[in-house]
Coordinates of C-alpha atoms in Angstrom, one line a residue:
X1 CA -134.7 67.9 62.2
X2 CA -133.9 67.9 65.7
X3 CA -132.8 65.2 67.3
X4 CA -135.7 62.9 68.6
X5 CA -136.5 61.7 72.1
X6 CA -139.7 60.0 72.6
X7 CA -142.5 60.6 70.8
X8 CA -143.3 63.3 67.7
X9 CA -146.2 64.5 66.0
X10 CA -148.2 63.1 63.2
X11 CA -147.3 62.3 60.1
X12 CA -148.1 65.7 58.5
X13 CA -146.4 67.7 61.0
X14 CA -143.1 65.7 60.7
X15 CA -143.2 65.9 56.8
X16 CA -143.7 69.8 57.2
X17 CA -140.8 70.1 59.6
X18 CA -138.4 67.8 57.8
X19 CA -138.8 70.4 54.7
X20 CA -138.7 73.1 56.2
X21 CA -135.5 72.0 57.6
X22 CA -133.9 70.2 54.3
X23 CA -134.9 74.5 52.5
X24 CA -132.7 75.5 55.6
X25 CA -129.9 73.1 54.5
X26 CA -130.1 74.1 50.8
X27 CA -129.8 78.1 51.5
X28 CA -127.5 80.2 51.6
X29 CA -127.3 84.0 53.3
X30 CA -125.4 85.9 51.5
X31 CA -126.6 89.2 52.9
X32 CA -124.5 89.2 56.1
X33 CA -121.8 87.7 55.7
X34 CA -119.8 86.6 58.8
X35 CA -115.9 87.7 58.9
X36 CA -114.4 84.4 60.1
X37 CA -111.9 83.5 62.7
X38 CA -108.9 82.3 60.1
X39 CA -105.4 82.7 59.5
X40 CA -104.2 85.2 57.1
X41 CA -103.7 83.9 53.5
X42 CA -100.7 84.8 52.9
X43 CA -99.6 82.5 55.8
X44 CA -102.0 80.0 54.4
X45 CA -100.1 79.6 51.2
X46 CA -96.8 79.5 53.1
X47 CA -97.8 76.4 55.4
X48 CA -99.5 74.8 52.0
X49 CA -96.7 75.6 49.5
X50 CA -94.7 72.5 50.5
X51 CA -95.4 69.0 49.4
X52 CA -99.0 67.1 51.4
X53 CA -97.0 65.7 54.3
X54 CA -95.3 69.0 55.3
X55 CA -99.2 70.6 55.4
X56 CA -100.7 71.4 58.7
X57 CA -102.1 68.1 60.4
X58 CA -105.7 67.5 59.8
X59 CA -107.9 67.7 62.8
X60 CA -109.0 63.9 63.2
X61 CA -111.1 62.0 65.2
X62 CA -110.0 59.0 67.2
X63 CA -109.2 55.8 65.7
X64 CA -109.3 57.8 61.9
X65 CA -107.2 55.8 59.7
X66 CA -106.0 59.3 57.5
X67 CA -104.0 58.4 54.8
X68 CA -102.5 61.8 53.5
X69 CA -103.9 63.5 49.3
X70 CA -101.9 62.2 46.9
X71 CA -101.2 62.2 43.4
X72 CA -103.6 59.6 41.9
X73 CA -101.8 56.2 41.5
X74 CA -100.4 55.8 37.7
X75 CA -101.5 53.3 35.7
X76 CA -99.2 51.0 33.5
X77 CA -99.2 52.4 30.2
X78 CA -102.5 50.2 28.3
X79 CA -101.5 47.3 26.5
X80 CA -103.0 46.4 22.7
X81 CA -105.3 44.3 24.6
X82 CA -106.2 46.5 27.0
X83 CA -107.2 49.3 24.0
X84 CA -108.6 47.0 21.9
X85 CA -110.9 45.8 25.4
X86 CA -111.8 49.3 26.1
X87 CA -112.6 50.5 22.5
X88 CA -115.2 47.5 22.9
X89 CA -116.2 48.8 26.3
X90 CA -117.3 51.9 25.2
X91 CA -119.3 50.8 22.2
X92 CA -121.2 48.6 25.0
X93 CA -121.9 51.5 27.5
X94 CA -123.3 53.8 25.1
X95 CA -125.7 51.0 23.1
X96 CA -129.3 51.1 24.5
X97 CA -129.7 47.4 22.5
X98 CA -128.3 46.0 25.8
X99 CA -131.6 47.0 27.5
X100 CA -134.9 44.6 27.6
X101 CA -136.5 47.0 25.3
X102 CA -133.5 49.1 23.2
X103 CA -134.2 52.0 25.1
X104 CA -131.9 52.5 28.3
X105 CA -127.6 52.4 27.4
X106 CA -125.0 52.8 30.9
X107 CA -124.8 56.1 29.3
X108 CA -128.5 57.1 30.1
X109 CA -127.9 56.9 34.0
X110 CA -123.8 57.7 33.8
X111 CA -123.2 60.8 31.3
X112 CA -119.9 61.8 30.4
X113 CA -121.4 65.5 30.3
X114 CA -122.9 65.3 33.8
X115 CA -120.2 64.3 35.7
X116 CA -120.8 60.3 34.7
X117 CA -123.6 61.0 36.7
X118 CA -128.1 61.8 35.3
X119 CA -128.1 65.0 36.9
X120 CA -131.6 63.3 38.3
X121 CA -132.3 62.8 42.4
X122 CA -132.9 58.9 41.1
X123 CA -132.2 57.1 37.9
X124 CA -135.0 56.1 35.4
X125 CA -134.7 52.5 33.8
X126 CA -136.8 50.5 31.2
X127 CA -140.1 52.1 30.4
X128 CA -139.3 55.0 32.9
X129 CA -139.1 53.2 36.2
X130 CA -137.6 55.3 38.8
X131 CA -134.5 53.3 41.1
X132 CA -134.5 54.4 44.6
X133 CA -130.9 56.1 44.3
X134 CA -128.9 59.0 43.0
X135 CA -126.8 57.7 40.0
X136 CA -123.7 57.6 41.3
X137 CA -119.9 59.2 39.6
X138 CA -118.1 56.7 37.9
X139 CA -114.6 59.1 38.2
X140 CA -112.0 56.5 40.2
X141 CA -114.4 53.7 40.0
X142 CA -111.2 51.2 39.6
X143 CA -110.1 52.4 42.7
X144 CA -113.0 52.2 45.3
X145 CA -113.1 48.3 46.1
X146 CA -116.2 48.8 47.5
X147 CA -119.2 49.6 45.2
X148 CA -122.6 51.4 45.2
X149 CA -124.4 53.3 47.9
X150 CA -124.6 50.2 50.1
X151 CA -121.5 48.1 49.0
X152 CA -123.5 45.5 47.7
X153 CA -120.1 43.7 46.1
X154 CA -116.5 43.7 45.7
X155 CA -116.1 42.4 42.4
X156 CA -116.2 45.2 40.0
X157 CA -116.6 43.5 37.2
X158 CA -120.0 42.2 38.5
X159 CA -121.2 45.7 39.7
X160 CA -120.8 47.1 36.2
X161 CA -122.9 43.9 34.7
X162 CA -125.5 43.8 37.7
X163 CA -128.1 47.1 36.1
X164 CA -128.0 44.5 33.3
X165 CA -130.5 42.6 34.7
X166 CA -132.1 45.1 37.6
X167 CA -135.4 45.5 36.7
X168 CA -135.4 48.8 37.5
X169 CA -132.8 49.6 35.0
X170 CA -131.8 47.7 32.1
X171 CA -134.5 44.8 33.1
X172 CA -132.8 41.3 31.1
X173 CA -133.9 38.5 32.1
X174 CA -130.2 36.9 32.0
X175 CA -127.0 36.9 30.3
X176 CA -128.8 34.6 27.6
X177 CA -131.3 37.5 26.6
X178 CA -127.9 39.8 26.4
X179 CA -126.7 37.5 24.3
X180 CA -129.0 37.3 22.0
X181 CA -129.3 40.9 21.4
X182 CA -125.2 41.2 21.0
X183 CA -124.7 38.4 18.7
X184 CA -127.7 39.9 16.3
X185 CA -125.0 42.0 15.4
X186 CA -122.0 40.3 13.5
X187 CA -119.5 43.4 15.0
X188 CA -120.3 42.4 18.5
X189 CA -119.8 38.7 17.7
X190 CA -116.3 39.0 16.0
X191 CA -115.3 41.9 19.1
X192 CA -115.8 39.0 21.5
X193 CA -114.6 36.0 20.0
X194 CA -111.3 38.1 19.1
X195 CA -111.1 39.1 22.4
X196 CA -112.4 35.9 24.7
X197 CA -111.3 33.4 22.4
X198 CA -111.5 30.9 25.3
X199 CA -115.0 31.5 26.1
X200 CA -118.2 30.7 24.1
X201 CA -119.7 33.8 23.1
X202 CA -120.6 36.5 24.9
X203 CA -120.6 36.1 28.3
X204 CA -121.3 38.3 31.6
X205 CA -117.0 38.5 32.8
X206 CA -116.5 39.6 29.3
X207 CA -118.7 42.5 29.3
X208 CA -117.7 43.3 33.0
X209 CA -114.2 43.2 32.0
X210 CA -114.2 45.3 28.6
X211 CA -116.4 48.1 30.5
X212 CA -113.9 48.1 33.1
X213 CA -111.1 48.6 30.5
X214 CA -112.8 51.6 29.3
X215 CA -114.0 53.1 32.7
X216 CA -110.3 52.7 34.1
X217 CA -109.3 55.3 31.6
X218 CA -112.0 58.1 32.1
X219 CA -111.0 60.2 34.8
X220 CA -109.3 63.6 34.9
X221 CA -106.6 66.0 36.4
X222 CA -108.0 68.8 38.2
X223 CA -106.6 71.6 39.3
X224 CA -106.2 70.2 43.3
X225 CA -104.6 67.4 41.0
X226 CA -102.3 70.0 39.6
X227 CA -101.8 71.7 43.2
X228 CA -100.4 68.2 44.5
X229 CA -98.0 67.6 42.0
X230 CA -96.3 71.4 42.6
X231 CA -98.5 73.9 41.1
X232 CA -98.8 76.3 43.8
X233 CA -100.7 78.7 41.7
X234 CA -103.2 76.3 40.8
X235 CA -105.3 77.2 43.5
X236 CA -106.6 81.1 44.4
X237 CA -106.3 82.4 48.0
X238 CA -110.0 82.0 48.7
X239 CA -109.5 77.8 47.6
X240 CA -106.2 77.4 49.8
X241 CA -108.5 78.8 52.8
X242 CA -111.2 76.1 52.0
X243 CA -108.5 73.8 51.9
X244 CA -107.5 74.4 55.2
X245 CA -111.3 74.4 56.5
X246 CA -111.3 71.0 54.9
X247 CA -108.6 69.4 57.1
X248 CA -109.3 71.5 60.0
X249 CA -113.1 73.4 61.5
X250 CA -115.2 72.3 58.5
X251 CA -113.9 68.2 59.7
X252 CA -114.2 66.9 56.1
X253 CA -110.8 64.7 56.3
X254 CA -112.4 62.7 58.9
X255 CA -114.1 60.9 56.0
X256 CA -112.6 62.3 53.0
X257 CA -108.9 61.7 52.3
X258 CA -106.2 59.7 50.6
X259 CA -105.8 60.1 46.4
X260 CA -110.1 59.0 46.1
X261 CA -111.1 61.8 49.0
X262 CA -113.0 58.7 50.2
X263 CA -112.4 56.6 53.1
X264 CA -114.1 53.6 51.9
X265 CA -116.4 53.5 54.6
X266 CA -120.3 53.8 55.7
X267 CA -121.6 56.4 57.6
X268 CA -125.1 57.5 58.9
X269 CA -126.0 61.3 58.6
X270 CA -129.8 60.4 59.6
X271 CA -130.6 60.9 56.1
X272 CA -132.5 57.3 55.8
X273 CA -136.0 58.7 55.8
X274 CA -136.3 55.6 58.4
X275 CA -140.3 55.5 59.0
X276 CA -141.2 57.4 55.8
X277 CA -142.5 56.5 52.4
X278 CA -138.8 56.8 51.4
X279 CA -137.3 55.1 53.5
X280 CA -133.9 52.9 52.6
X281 CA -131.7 51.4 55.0
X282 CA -128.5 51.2 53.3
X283 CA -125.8 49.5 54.3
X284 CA -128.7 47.4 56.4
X285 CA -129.9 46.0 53.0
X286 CA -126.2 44.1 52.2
X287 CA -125.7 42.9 55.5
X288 CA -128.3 42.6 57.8
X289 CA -126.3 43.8 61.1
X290 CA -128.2 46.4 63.2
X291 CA -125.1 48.6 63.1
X292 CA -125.7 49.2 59.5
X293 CA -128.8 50.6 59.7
X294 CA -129.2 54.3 57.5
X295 CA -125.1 53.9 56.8
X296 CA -124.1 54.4 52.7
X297 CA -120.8 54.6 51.4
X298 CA -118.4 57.9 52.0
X299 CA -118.5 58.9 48.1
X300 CA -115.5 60.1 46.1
X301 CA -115.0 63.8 45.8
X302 CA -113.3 63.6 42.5
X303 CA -114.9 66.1 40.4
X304 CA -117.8 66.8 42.3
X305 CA -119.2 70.1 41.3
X306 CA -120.1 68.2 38.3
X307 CA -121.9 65.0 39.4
X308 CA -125.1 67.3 41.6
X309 CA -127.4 66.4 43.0
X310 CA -126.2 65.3 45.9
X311 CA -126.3 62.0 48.4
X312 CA -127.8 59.0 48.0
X313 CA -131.3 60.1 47.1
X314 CA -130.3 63.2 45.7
X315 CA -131.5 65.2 48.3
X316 CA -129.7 68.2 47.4
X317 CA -129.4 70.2 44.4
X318 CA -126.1 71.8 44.9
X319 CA -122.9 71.6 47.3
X320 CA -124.4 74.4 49.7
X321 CA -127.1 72.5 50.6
X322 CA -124.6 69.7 51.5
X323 CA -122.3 71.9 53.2
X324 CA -125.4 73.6 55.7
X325 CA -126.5 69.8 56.0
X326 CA -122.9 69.2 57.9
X327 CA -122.9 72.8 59.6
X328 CA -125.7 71.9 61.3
X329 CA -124.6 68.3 62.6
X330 CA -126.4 66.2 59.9
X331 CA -130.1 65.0 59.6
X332 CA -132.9 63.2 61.7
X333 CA -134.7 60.4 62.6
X334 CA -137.6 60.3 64.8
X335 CA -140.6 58.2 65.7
X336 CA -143.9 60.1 65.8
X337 CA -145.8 57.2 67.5
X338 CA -145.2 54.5 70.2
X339 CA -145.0 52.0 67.5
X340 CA -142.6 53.4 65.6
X341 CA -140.9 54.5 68.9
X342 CA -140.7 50.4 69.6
X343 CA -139.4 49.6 66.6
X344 CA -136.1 47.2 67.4
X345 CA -134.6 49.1 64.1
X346 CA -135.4 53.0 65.3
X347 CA -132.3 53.5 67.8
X348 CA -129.8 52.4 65.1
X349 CA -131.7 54.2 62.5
X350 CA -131.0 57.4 65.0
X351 CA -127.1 56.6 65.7
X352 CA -125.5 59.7 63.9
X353 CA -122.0 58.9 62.8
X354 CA -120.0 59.8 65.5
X355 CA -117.9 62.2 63.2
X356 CA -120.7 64.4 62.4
X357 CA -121.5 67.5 64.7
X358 CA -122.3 71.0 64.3
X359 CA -119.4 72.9 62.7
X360 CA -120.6 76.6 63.2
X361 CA -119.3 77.8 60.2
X362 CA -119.6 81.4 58.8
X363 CA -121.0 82.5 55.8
X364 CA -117.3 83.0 54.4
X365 CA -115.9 79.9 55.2
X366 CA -118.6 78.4 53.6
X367 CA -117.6 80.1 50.3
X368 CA -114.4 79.3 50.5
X369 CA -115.3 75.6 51.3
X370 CA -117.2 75.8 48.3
X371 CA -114.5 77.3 46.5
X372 CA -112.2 74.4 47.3
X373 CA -114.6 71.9 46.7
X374 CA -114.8 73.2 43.0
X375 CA -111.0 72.5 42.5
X376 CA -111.5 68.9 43.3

């Protein structure tokens, strides 16, 4: 995957190359191990052992809007409602009945044991029909205000109903078919009317809002949570080093940062497949401005070692295939013919996010990224 300019090979010959490449990103070498340029961690933990805002300053691109980790916000203590809403959102995400054919529950694409994640490169829906994205984490959902890979909506409540009626997923018709199966079930029937007593049975706002209810209280403290809020022991030498590499050489803060590790954003690493069976657009899709073309939303790091595989078609299995992927300035997108070449969507396709760019980072500072990471 080196950058293009002008025309490439065949099909064949691209496909070949553009795996060799992606087994390059996903290995490691352990065998000869770098000794990296870094300071000494003892002084590490001295320049880290204060409070975020007294920390080294992140190295940042221009025009970065960084907002400094943080605590997560806290919530207001749940009202009766609020329990009684999310003890009815949970009975809804993990019932299958919601699906066309009783066979697909949220829970079969977002597992509590996976991270709220499938463990699968793409989700499978009704009768095994496979999406064309990685399931993401639900961890900080109520926090992101954009949602999905693309940032298809900003109302939450209607991103938690929409796999409802995908018909890759949970394949309704409409809320009227979702009705029908709920109220075959007197328990659903009196859940609702006790808790929408203004509205006339079930209805798609009221299942939005009781599965927000119950998603709003899912996340978890970590141990970087821990480290924030005064813990200095929370975190080993090794992870404090990562840390550093984080808001310094490895360039993460550029995009990850603030309480989510997100900045909200859309960004093109070339991973769009553009020109390929697999193709997807991404951000493209929503809006239809050329800009957008192969950009997908910066993704939470919360919990992350849990929710593999990685990006937004899975591409990698684990976190060191993700980390070479940034080391060596991202992916690629070429043309292999003049057709392709002419394409009015191929130069935007190619426009790399201007804060990716080869980090040359050793073998040990990889660890330790990795390290850090697994704190998150």
């Amino acid at each position: 995957m080196v950058e293009a300019a002008g025309l490439r090979a065949p099909r064949r010959a691209c496909v070949g190359f553009a795996v060799a490449i992606l087994m390059f990103c996903a290995s490691s070498h352990p065998e000869a191990p770098a000794s990296p340029e870094k300071v000494e961690s003892t002084t590490l933990r001295q320049l880290y052992a204060g409070p975020p805002p007294t920390w080294p300053a992140p190295e940042l691109d221009a025009g970065v809007a960084f907002v400094e980790f943080g605590e997560r916000p806290r919530k207001a203590p749940p009202t009766e409602r609020t329990r009684a809403l999310a003890a009815l959102g949970k009975q809804l995400f993990f019932d299958p009945s919601l699906s066309r054919d009783g066979t697909v529950a949220c829970s079969h694409c977002h597992d509590p044991a996976r991270g709220w994640s499938d463990g699968r490169p793409v989700s499978a829906g009704v009768g095994g029909l496979r999406g064309r994205r990685n399931a993401p984490s639900l961890f900080g959902l109520d926090h992101a205000g954009l949602w999905g890979w693309t940032g298809r909506t900003t109302d939450l409540r209607a991103q938690l109903a929409a796999p409802l009626f995908d018909p890759l997923e949970m394949a309704n018709e409409d809320i009227a078919a979702v009705a029908r199966s709920l109220d075959r079930s007197p328990g659903y029937r009196e859940a609702f009317s006790r808790r929408f007593p203004e509205a006339e049975g079930v209805t798609i706002e009221g299942i939005g809002e009781a599965l927000e209810a119950y998603l709003a209280g899912i996340d978890e403290t970590t141990r970087f949570d821990a480290f924030l809020a005064g813990d200095k022991a929370a975190l080993s030498d090794i992870e404090i080093t990562g840390l550093h590499l984080f808001r310094t050489k490895a360039r993460c803060a550029n995009c990850h940062f603030g309480p989510r590790l997100s900045d909200g954003f859309f960004h093109n690493l070339r991973l769009s497949f553009f020109g390929e069976p697999a193709e997807d657009r991404g951000r493209y899709d929503v809006t239809g401005r050329l800009e957008d073309v192969g950009r997908f939303r910066t993704p939470s790091l919360r919990q992350v070692v849990r929710t593999a595989p990685y990006m937004h078609n899975g591409l990698f299995a684990d976190l060191r295939g993700v980390i070479n992927l940034y080391d060596r300035g991202g992916g690629e997108v070429w043309a292999r013919n003049a057709g392709e070449a002419a394409n009015p969507l191929n130069p935007h396709a190619q426009r790399l996010s201007p804060h990716i760019r080869k980090l040359g980072l050793s073998d040990d500072e990889k660890a330790a990224l990795l390290a850090f990471l697994s704190t998150l």
